[in-house]
PDB file of C-alpha atoms and ligand atoms in Angstrom:
ATOM      1  CA  VAL A   1       2.926   2.292 -37.458  1.00 86.00           C
ATOM      2  CA  ARG A   2       2.302   2.183 -41.184  1.00 91.00           C
ATOM      3  CA  ILE A   3      -1.034   3.524 -42.371  1.00 95.00           C
ATOM      4  CA  TYR A   4      -2.480   2.030 -45.553  1.00 97.00           C
ATOM      5  CA  ASP A   5      -5.093   4.082 -47.360  1.00 98.00           C
ATOM      6  CA  VAL A   6      -7.148   1.382 -49.085  1.00 98.00           C
ATOM      7  CA  SER A   7      -9.737   3.800 -50.529  1.00 98.00           C
ATOM      8  CA  MET A   8     -10.279   4.782 -54.158  1.00 97.00           C
ATOM      9  CA  THR A   9      -9.779   8.420 -55.124  1.00 97.00           C
ATOM     10  CA  ILE A  10     -13.107   9.899 -56.250  1.00 97.00           C
ATOM     11  CA  HIS A  11     -12.798  11.883 -59.480  1.00 96.00           C
ATOM     12  CA  PRO A  12     -14.848  12.526 -62.667  1.00 95.00           C
ATOM     13  CA  ARG A  13     -13.142   9.839 -64.796  1.00 94.00           C
ATOM     14  CA  MET A  14     -12.797   7.093 -62.179  1.00 94.00           C
ATOM     15  CA  ALA A  15     -13.822   3.445 -62.611  1.00 92.00           C
ATOM     16  CA  VAL A  16     -17.575   2.993 -62.139  1.00 92.00           C
ATOM     17  CA  TRP A  17     -19.902  -0.006 -62.214  1.00 92.00           C
ATOM     18  CA  LYS A  18     -20.093  -1.500 -65.727  1.00 91.00           C
ATOM     19  CA  ARG A  19     -18.481   1.670 -67.077  1.00 92.00           C
ATOM     20  CA  ASN A  20     -21.922   3.251 -66.989  1.00 91.00           C
ATOM     21  CA  GLN A  21     -21.366   6.962 -67.711  1.00 93.00           C
ATOM     22  CA  GLU A  22     -24.432   7.896 -65.680  1.00 93.00           C
ATOM     23  CA  ARG A  23     -22.682   6.610 -62.576  1.00 93.00           C
ATOM     24  CA  LEU A  24     -19.694   8.923 -62.908  1.00 96.00           C
ATOM     25  CA  PRO A  25     -19.413  11.506 -60.153  1.00 97.00           C
ATOM     26  CA  VAL A  26     -20.034  15.047 -61.412  1.00 97.00           C
ATOM     27  CA  PHE A  27     -17.989  17.883 -59.941  1.00 97.00           C
ATOM     28  CA  THR A  28     -19.449  21.346 -60.405  1.00 97.00           C
ATOM     29  CA  ILE A  29     -17.611  24.479 -59.292  1.00 97.00           C
ATOM     30  CA  GLU A  30     -20.547  26.634 -58.292  1.00 96.00           C
ATOM     31  CA  ARG A  31     -18.550  29.628 -57.201  1.00 96.00           C
ATOM     32  CA  ASP A  32     -14.913  30.452 -57.786  1.00 96.00           C
ATOM     33  CA  PHE A  33     -12.190  33.026 -57.158  1.00 96.00           C
ATOM     34  CA  ASP A  34     -12.206  36.256 -59.116  1.00 95.00           C
ATOM     35  CA  VAL A  35      -9.269  36.897 -61.498  1.00 94.00           C
ATOM     36  CA  ASP A  36      -7.573  38.958 -58.783  1.00 94.00           C
ATOM     37  CA  GLY A  37      -7.711  36.018 -56.353  1.00 93.00           C
ATOM     38  CA  THR A  38     -10.461  37.399 -54.124  1.00 95.00           C
ATOM     39  CA  GLY A  39     -13.545  35.392 -53.222  1.00 95.00           C
ATOM     40  CA  SER A  40     -13.688  31.654 -52.603  1.00 96.00           C
ATOM     41  CA  ARG A  41     -14.442  28.346 -54.249  1.00 96.00           C
ATOM     42  CA  GLN A  42     -17.457  26.114 -53.643  1.00 97.00           C
ATOM     43  CA  THR A  43     -17.819  22.760 -55.332  1.00 97.00           C
ATOM     44  CA  ARG A  44     -20.880  20.514 -55.576  1.00 97.00           C
ATOM     45  CA  VAL A  45     -20.440  16.794 -56.244  1.00 97.00           C
ATOM     46  CA  SER A  46     -23.184  14.493 -57.493  1.00 96.00           C
ATOM     47  CA  LEU A  47     -22.373  11.041 -56.209  1.00 96.00           C
ATOM     48  CA  ASP A  48     -23.897   7.582 -56.609  1.00 96.00           C
ATOM     49  CA  MET A  49     -23.770   5.929 -53.156  1.00 97.00           C
ATOM     50  CA  HIS A  50     -21.871   2.972 -54.671  1.00 96.00           C
ATOM     51  CA  THR A  51     -19.049   5.159 -55.995  1.00 96.00           C
ATOM     52  CA  GLY A  52     -15.509   4.022 -55.246  1.00 97.00           C
ATOM     53  CA  THR A  53     -14.855   2.509 -51.832  1.00 98.00           C
ATOM     54  CA  HIS A  54     -18.189   2.184 -50.042  1.00 98.00           C
ATOM     55  CA  VAL A  55     -20.140   0.276 -47.416  1.00 98.00           C
ATOM     56  CA  ASP A  56     -23.402  -1.507 -48.292  1.00 97.00           C
ATOM     57  CA  ALA A  57     -26.258  -1.605 -45.750  1.00 97.00           C
ATOM     58  CA  PRO A  58     -28.996  -4.294 -45.625  1.00 96.00           C
ATOM     59  CA  LEU A  59     -31.375  -1.825 -47.342  1.00 96.00           C
ATOM     60  CA  HIS A  60     -29.385  -2.296 -50.566  1.00 95.00           C
ATOM     61  CA  PHE A  61     -31.024  -5.682 -51.250  1.00 93.00           C
ATOM     62  CA  LEU A  62     -33.611  -6.166 -48.487  1.00 93.00           C
ATOM     63  CA  ALA A  63     -36.756  -4.048 -48.868  1.00 93.00           C
ATOM     64  CA  HIS A  64     -37.111  -3.560 -45.106  1.00 93.00           C
ATOM     65  CA  GLY A  65     -33.403  -3.683 -44.348  1.00 95.00           C
ATOM     66  CA  SER A  66     -31.689  -1.062 -42.221  1.00 96.00           C
ATOM     67  CA  PRO A  67     -30.029   1.979 -43.792  1.00 97.00           C
ATOM     68  CA  ILE A  68     -26.345   2.838 -43.566  1.00 98.00           C
ATOM     69  CA  GLU A  69     -26.619   5.112 -40.514  1.00 97.00           C
ATOM     70  CA  ASN A  70     -27.622   2.037 -38.480  1.00 97.00           C
ATOM     71  CA  THR A  71     -24.338   0.253 -39.192  1.00 97.00           C
ATOM     72  CA  GLY A  72     -22.556   0.841 -35.888  1.00 96.00           C
ATOM     73  CA  LEU A  73     -18.999   2.121 -35.732  1.00 97.00           C
ATOM     74  CA  ASP A  74     -18.086  -0.935 -33.653  1.00 97.00           C
ATOM     75  CA  LYS A  75     -18.623  -2.933 -36.848  1.00 97.00           C
ATOM     76  CA  LEU A  76     -16.381  -0.657 -38.905  1.00 98.00           C
ATOM     77  CA  VAL A  77     -13.580   0.399 -36.549  1.00 98.00           C
ATOM     78  CA  ARG A  78     -11.970  -2.871 -35.501  1.00 97.00           C
ATOM     79  CA  PRO A  79      -9.382  -5.574 -36.259  1.00 97.00           C
ATOM     80  CA  VAL A  80      -9.510  -7.164 -39.720  1.00 97.00           C
ATOM     81  CA  ARG A  81      -7.645  -9.900 -41.559  1.00 97.00           C
ATOM     82  CA  VAL A  82      -6.450  -9.516 -45.153  1.00 97.00           C
ATOM     83  CA  LEU A  83      -6.563 -12.856 -47.023  1.00 97.00           C
ATOM     84  CA  ASP A  84      -4.365 -13.352 -50.087  1.00 97.00           C
ATOM     85  CA  LEU A  85      -6.642 -14.633 -52.863  1.00 97.00           C
ATOM     86  CA  THR A  86      -4.591 -13.148 -55.691  1.00 97.00           C
ATOM     87  CA  ASN A  87      -4.245 -16.574 -57.339  1.00 96.00           C
ATOM     88  CA  VAL A  88      -8.002 -17.011 -57.662  1.00 96.00           C
ATOM     89  CA  GLU A  89      -9.447 -16.735 -61.176  1.00 95.00           C
ATOM     90  CA  ASP A  90     -13.029 -15.673 -61.867  1.00 94.00           C
ATOM     91  CA  LYS A  91     -14.691 -16.283 -58.485  1.00 95.00           C
ATOM     92  CA  ILE A  92     -14.046 -17.042 -54.829  1.00 96.00           C
ATOM     93  CA  THR A  93     -15.752 -20.265 -53.743  1.00 96.00           C
ATOM     94  CA  ARG A  94     -16.058 -22.183 -50.490  1.00 97.00           C
ATOM     95  CA  LEU A  95     -13.014 -24.248 -51.485  1.00 96.00           C
ATOM     96  CA  ASP A  96     -10.864 -21.136 -51.827  1.00 96.00           C
ATOM     97  CA  LEU A  97     -11.865 -19.909 -48.369  1.00 97.00           C
ATOM     98  CA  GLU A  98     -11.474 -23.237 -46.600  1.00 96.00           C
ATOM     99  CA  ASN A  99      -7.697 -22.789 -46.917  1.00 88.00           C
ATOM    100  CA  PHE A 100      -7.756 -19.939 -44.392  1.00 95.00           C
ATOM    101  CA  ARG A 101      -7.996 -19.755 -40.653  1.00 93.00           C
ATOM    102  CA  PHE A 102     -10.791 -17.500 -39.332  1.00 95.00           C
ATOM    103  CA  GLY A 103     -13.938 -17.777 -37.294  1.00 93.00           C
ATOM    104  CA  ALA A 104     -16.927 -16.205 -35.605  1.00 97.00           C
ATOM    105  CA  GLY A 105     -16.752 -12.432 -35.286  1.00 97.00           C
ATOM    106  CA  ASP A 106     -13.831 -11.975 -37.690  1.00 98.00           C
ATOM    107  CA  PHE A 107     -13.815  -9.321 -40.423  1.00 98.00           C
ATOM    108  CA  LEU A 108     -12.124 -10.455 -43.635  1.00 98.00           C
ATOM    109  CA  LEU A 109     -10.757  -8.374 -46.487  1.00 98.00           C
ATOM    110  CA  LEU A 110     -10.439 -10.415 -49.680  1.00 98.00           C
ATOM    111  CA  LYS A 111      -7.382  -9.344 -51.651  1.00 98.00           C
ATOM    112  CA  THR A 112      -7.596 -10.511 -55.280  1.00 97.00           C
ATOM    113  CA  LYS A 113      -6.022  -9.632 -58.593  1.00 97.00           C
ATOM    114  CA  ASN A 114      -8.716  -6.917 -58.861  1.00 96.00           C
ATOM    115  CA  SER A 115      -6.426  -4.713 -56.749  1.00 95.00           C
ATOM    116  CA  TYR A 116      -3.992  -4.515 -59.681  1.00 95.00           C
ATOM    117  CA  VAL A 117      -6.572  -3.370 -62.260  1.00 92.00           C
ATOM    118  CA  ASP A 118      -7.649   0.263 -62.228  1.00 91.00           C
ATOM    119  CA  GLU A 119     -10.388   0.386 -64.869  1.00 92.00           C
ATOM    120  CA  PHE A 120     -13.710  -1.443 -64.380  1.00 90.00           C
ATOM    121  CA  ASP A 121     -13.164  -5.072 -65.387  1.00 91.00           C
ATOM    122  CA  PHE A 122     -16.351  -6.867 -66.491  1.00 90.00           C
ATOM    123  CA  GLU A 123     -14.704 -10.152 -65.457  1.00 91.00           C
ATOM    124  CA  PHE A 124     -13.671  -9.023 -61.966  1.00 93.00           C
ATOM    125  CA  VAL A 125     -13.142 -11.677 -59.284  1.00 94.00           C
ATOM    126  CA  TYR A 126     -16.230 -11.899 -57.065  1.00 95.00           C
ATOM    127  CA  LEU A 127     -17.474 -13.857 -54.071  1.00 96.00           C
ATOM    128  CA  GLU A 128     -19.568 -16.712 -55.437  1.00 94.00           C
ATOM    129  CA  ARG A 129     -22.643 -18.013 -53.545  1.00 95.00           C
ATOM    130  CA  THR A 130     -20.887 -21.032 -51.990  1.00 96.00           C
ATOM    131  CA  GLY A 131     -18.162 -18.713 -50.674  1.00 96.00           C
ATOM    132  CA  ALA A 132     -20.788 -16.392 -49.196  1.00 96.00           C
ATOM    133  CA  ALA A 133     -22.639 -19.347 -47.642  1.00 97.00           C
ATOM    134  CA  TYR A 134     -19.391 -20.514 -46.029  1.00 97.00           C
ATOM    135  CA  LEU A 135     -18.767 -17.051 -44.524  1.00 97.00           C
ATOM    136  CA  VAL A 136     -22.325 -17.029 -43.123  1.00 97.00           C
ATOM    137  CA  GLU A 137     -21.761 -20.508 -41.683  1.00 97.00           C
ATOM    138  CA  ARG A 138     -18.552 -19.363 -40.005  1.00 97.00           C
ATOM    139  CA  GLU A 139     -20.427 -16.363 -38.544  1.00 97.00           C
ATOM    140  CA  ILE A 140     -18.005 -13.700 -39.670  1.00 97.00           C
ATOM    141  CA  ALA A 141     -18.852 -10.072 -38.843  1.00 98.00           C
ATOM    142  CA  GLY A 142     -17.923  -8.467 -42.134  1.00 98.00           C
ATOM    143  CA  VAL A 143     -16.232  -8.868 -45.480  1.00 98.00           C
ATOM    144  CA  GLY A 144     -14.550  -6.462 -47.858  1.00 98.00           C
ATOM    145  CA  ILE A 145     -13.490  -6.951 -51.472  1.00 98.00           C
ATOM    146  CA  ASP A 146     -11.344  -5.057 -53.987  1.00 97.00           C
ATOM    147  CA  ALA A 147     -14.058  -4.839 -56.665  1.00 95.00           C
ATOM    148  CA  LEU A 148     -16.901  -2.343 -57.011  1.00 94.00           C
ATOM    149  CA  GLY A 149     -19.269  -5.256 -56.361  1.00 93.00           C
ATOM    150  CA  ILE A 150     -18.949  -8.374 -54.218  1.00 93.00           C
ATOM    151  CA  ASP A 151     -21.313 -10.163 -56.600  1.00 91.00           C
ATOM    152  CA  ARG A 152     -21.351 -10.565 -60.372  1.00 90.00           C
ATOM    153  CA  SER A 153     -23.320 -12.652 -62.862  1.00 80.00           C
ATOM    154  CA  GLN A 154     -25.553 -14.247 -60.216  1.00 83.00           C
ATOM    155  CA  ALA A 155     -29.030 -13.188 -61.328  1.00 81.00           C
ATOM    156  CA  ASP A 156     -30.571 -13.586 -57.852  1.00 89.00           C
ATOM    157  CA  HIS A 157     -27.846 -11.506 -56.102  1.00 90.00           C
ATOM    158  CA  ALA A 158     -27.299 -14.513 -53.830  1.00 90.00           C
ATOM    159  CA  THR A 159     -24.053 -13.223 -52.333  1.00 93.00           C
ATOM    160  CA  HIS A 160     -25.388  -9.807 -51.286  1.00 92.00           C
ATOM    161  CA  LYS A 161     -28.630 -11.316 -49.959  1.00 92.00           C
ATOM    162  CA  GLN A 162     -26.978 -14.041 -47.885  1.00 94.00           C
ATOM    163  CA  LEU A 163     -24.508 -11.625 -46.325  1.00 95.00           C
ATOM    164  CA  LEU A 164     -26.890  -8.718 -45.708  1.00 94.00           C
ATOM    165  CA  SER A 165     -29.686 -10.877 -44.299  1.00 94.00           C
ATOM    166  CA  ASN A 166     -27.186 -12.208 -41.752  1.00 96.00           C
ATOM    167  CA  GLU A 167     -26.065  -8.685 -40.799  1.00 95.00           C
ATOM    168  CA  ILE A 168     -22.613  -9.206 -42.267  1.00 97.00           C
ATOM    169  CA  VAL A 169     -21.123  -5.841 -43.222  1.00 97.00           C
ATOM    170  CA  ILE A 170     -20.005  -5.507 -46.862  1.00 97.00           C
ATOM    171  CA  ILE A 171     -17.280  -3.133 -48.012  1.00 98.00           C
ATOM    172  CA  GLU A 172     -16.705  -2.815 -51.762  1.00 97.00           C
ATOM    173  CA  GLY A 173     -14.153  -0.999 -53.899  1.00 97.00           C
ATOM    174  CA  LEU A 174     -11.113  -1.549 -51.662  1.00 98.00           C
ATOM    175  CA  ARG A 175      -7.564  -1.117 -53.051  1.00 98.00           C
ATOM    176  CA  LEU A 176      -5.351  -3.719 -51.413  1.00 97.00           C
ATOM    177  CA  GLY A 177      -2.416  -3.871 -53.848  1.00 96.00           C
ATOM    178  CA  ASP A 178       0.119  -2.537 -51.327  1.00 95.00           C
ATOM    179  CA  VAL A 179      -1.204  -4.472 -48.339  1.00 96.00           C
ATOM    180  CA  PRO A 180       0.439  -7.815 -47.487  1.00 95.00           C
ATOM    181  CA  ALA A 181      -1.850 -10.542 -46.125  1.00 96.00           C
ATOM    182  CA  GLY A 182      -2.147 -10.420 -42.345  1.00 95.00           C
ATOM    183  CA  ASP A 183      -3.844  -8.729 -39.423  1.00 96.00           C
ATOM    184  CA  TYR A 184      -4.599  -5.007 -39.271  1.00 97.00           C
ATOM    185  CA  PHE A 185      -6.740  -2.499 -37.441  1.00 97.00           C
ATOM    186  CA  MET A 186      -9.322  -0.919 -39.761  1.00 98.00           C
ATOM    187  CA  VAL A 187     -11.046   2.443 -39.646  1.00 98.00           C
ATOM    188  CA  ALA A 188     -13.887   2.512 -42.207  1.00 98.00           C
ATOM    189  CA  LEU A 189     -16.098   5.581 -42.077  1.00 98.00           C
ATOM    190  CA  PRO A 190     -19.097   5.754 -44.434  1.00 98.00           C
ATOM    191  CA  LEU A 191     -20.581   9.227 -44.780  1.00 97.00           C
ATOM    192  CA  LYS A 192     -23.311   9.761 -42.189  1.00 97.00           C
ATOM    193  CA  LEU A 193     -26.204  10.049 -44.622  1.00 97.00           C
ATOM    194  CA  GLN A 194     -29.758   9.341 -43.522  1.00 97.00           C
ATOM    195  CA  GLY A 195     -31.942   6.594 -44.957  1.00 97.00           C
ATOM    196  CA  VAL A 196     -29.687   5.451 -47.796  1.00 98.00           C
ATOM    197  CA  GLU A 197     -28.669   1.895 -48.715  1.00 97.00           C
ATOM    198  CA  ALA A 198     -24.906   2.518 -48.895  1.00 97.00           C
ATOM    199  CA  ALA A 199     -22.359   5.296 -48.558  1.00 98.00           C
ATOM    200  CA  PRO A 200     -18.868   6.089 -49.810  1.00 98.00           C
ATOM    201  CA  ALA A 201     -16.228   5.598 -47.129  1.00 98.00           C
ATOM    202  CA  ARG A 202     -12.616   6.428 -46.399  1.00 98.00           C
ATOM    203  CA  VAL A 203     -11.025   3.193 -45.283  1.00 98.00           C
ATOM    204  CA  ILE A 204      -7.585   2.938 -43.706  1.00 98.00           C
ATOM    205  CA  LEU A 205      -5.636   0.053 -42.199  1.00 98.00           C
ATOM    206  CA  PHE A 206      -2.955   0.226 -39.509  1.00 95.00           C
ATOM    207  CA  GLY A 207      -0.355  -2.482 -39.150  1.00 88.00           C
ATOM    208  CA  VAL A 208      -0.568  -4.238 -35.788  1.00 75.00           C
ATOM    209  CA  PRO A 209       2.512  -5.456 -33.883  1.00 60.00           C
ATOM    210  CA  GLU A 210       3.606  -9.013 -34.725  1.00 59.00           C
ATOM    211  CA  ASN A 211       2.687 -10.493 -31.349  1.00 42.00           C
ATOM    212  CA  GLU A 212      -0.770  -8.966 -31.397  1.00 45.00           C
ATOM    213  CA  GLY A 213      -1.400 -10.646 -34.752  1.00 45.00           C
ATOM    214  CA  ALA A 214      -0.192 -13.984 -33.439  1.00 44.00           C
ATOM    215  CA  ALA A 215      -2.447 -13.729 -30.394  1.00 40.00           C
ATOM    216  CA  GLN A 216      -5.449 -13.672 -32.702  1.00 44.00           C
ATOM    217  CA  GLU A 217      -4.564 -17.029 -34.261  1.00 44.00           C
ATOM    218  CA  ARG A 218      -6.701 -19.873 -33.039  1.00 39.00           C
TER     219      ARG A 218
HETATM  220 ZN1   ZN B   1     -22.498  -1.460 -53.248  1.00 60.07          ZN
END
């Protein structure tokens, strides 16, 4: 079974939202080895919760929404479908998504040309409000995208709000460049932090046998 690590590596010069320097993770070595090699190292990292690959909780955009520790593992450790949207320019709309087969309870990972760009791109491909509305209508369980945000240039944050208010899990910052479209089993584990609106996560995908994938087709 091939394992795909679809997480970003967290480091001090990584891509961050709008290239805002204040969002860069800060690594501080608080204690280190002596010159003779004795002792030990201890590092402290200061991390924005939306750094790299991360999971958003309803509390991100809903004042009384639930925090990340309430997002059950059953919603994050499960089958997923990677959709090839690499031909889409600018934004993913309802029309783009209508080409694909999926339905209630499915978890979709949207693979776009973002997966082939490493620095933060101000014009990244995002999920536009009609695309989000369509996913709500189809009652999907979750959606992931290969950009640091699922929303861009929509002043009312319509995409986040529609998804989060319908308890649809959002994963952002995926790296799907090596992953062909198809069905996989996902393990997405946000850090178990209390009361926060999002948390960085290690996300991996396992290939599933051909017949298992076919069985999921409707
Ligand atoms: Zn986020």
